[in-house]
C-alpha angles and dihedrals in degrees: 000000000000126000118197125227135217107129098296089279112069142045130028142229084255097054115112095248098053096034091053090046092052092047092049093047092049092050096046097042096039087232140135109244123201107196112202123225107203133183113267133225141270091035089047128031118246096254088067090064088055090050091050092052091046090052089049092051091049089050091049092047093047094059085208093145110082091220091052094044090052097046107028128086106208091196089065102049118151128187112206136171143152130225107334087004089057089054091049092048092049091051091045090054092048089051091051090048091059089078101264105149121243113203105238109350112109099174130027122192114203124205108184120178113189134172101267098235092043090046092057090062095050099039100255109152118257116253112282129228119246113274096028129108119309119272087222118113114213119210112195131188120224108204090324096283106085135028132203127200113220131181 
């Protein structure tokens, strides 16, 4: 699942830049990409963007769409986003880590790319040097009831 950036107030999952990026990523990774369209500020307050991403993650995890249930592998679910999308992905992962059950997803891997100075204020990790621990956050389910966020 990919969440686009642009300051919570511009662009779209359908804009040329992000659509082409999602298509390219899907082709190169051999993956199914769900690109999230979220409500933008100032017409909508920022928490609505978090709610939209959460709803998208629940939809992905439910495999309720026949196309998704046929093509998706819930054991290999990644959340990714850049800039504002990185912030949204981070907050979506934290929400999932609070113990709210997701239908079929047992492990989420979170790739959150934030502007460094903005990231410091929301708790995103600072950029890492090559050869150090992975910037991927793993979210694991323990018997479906609780979730822990690990880095």
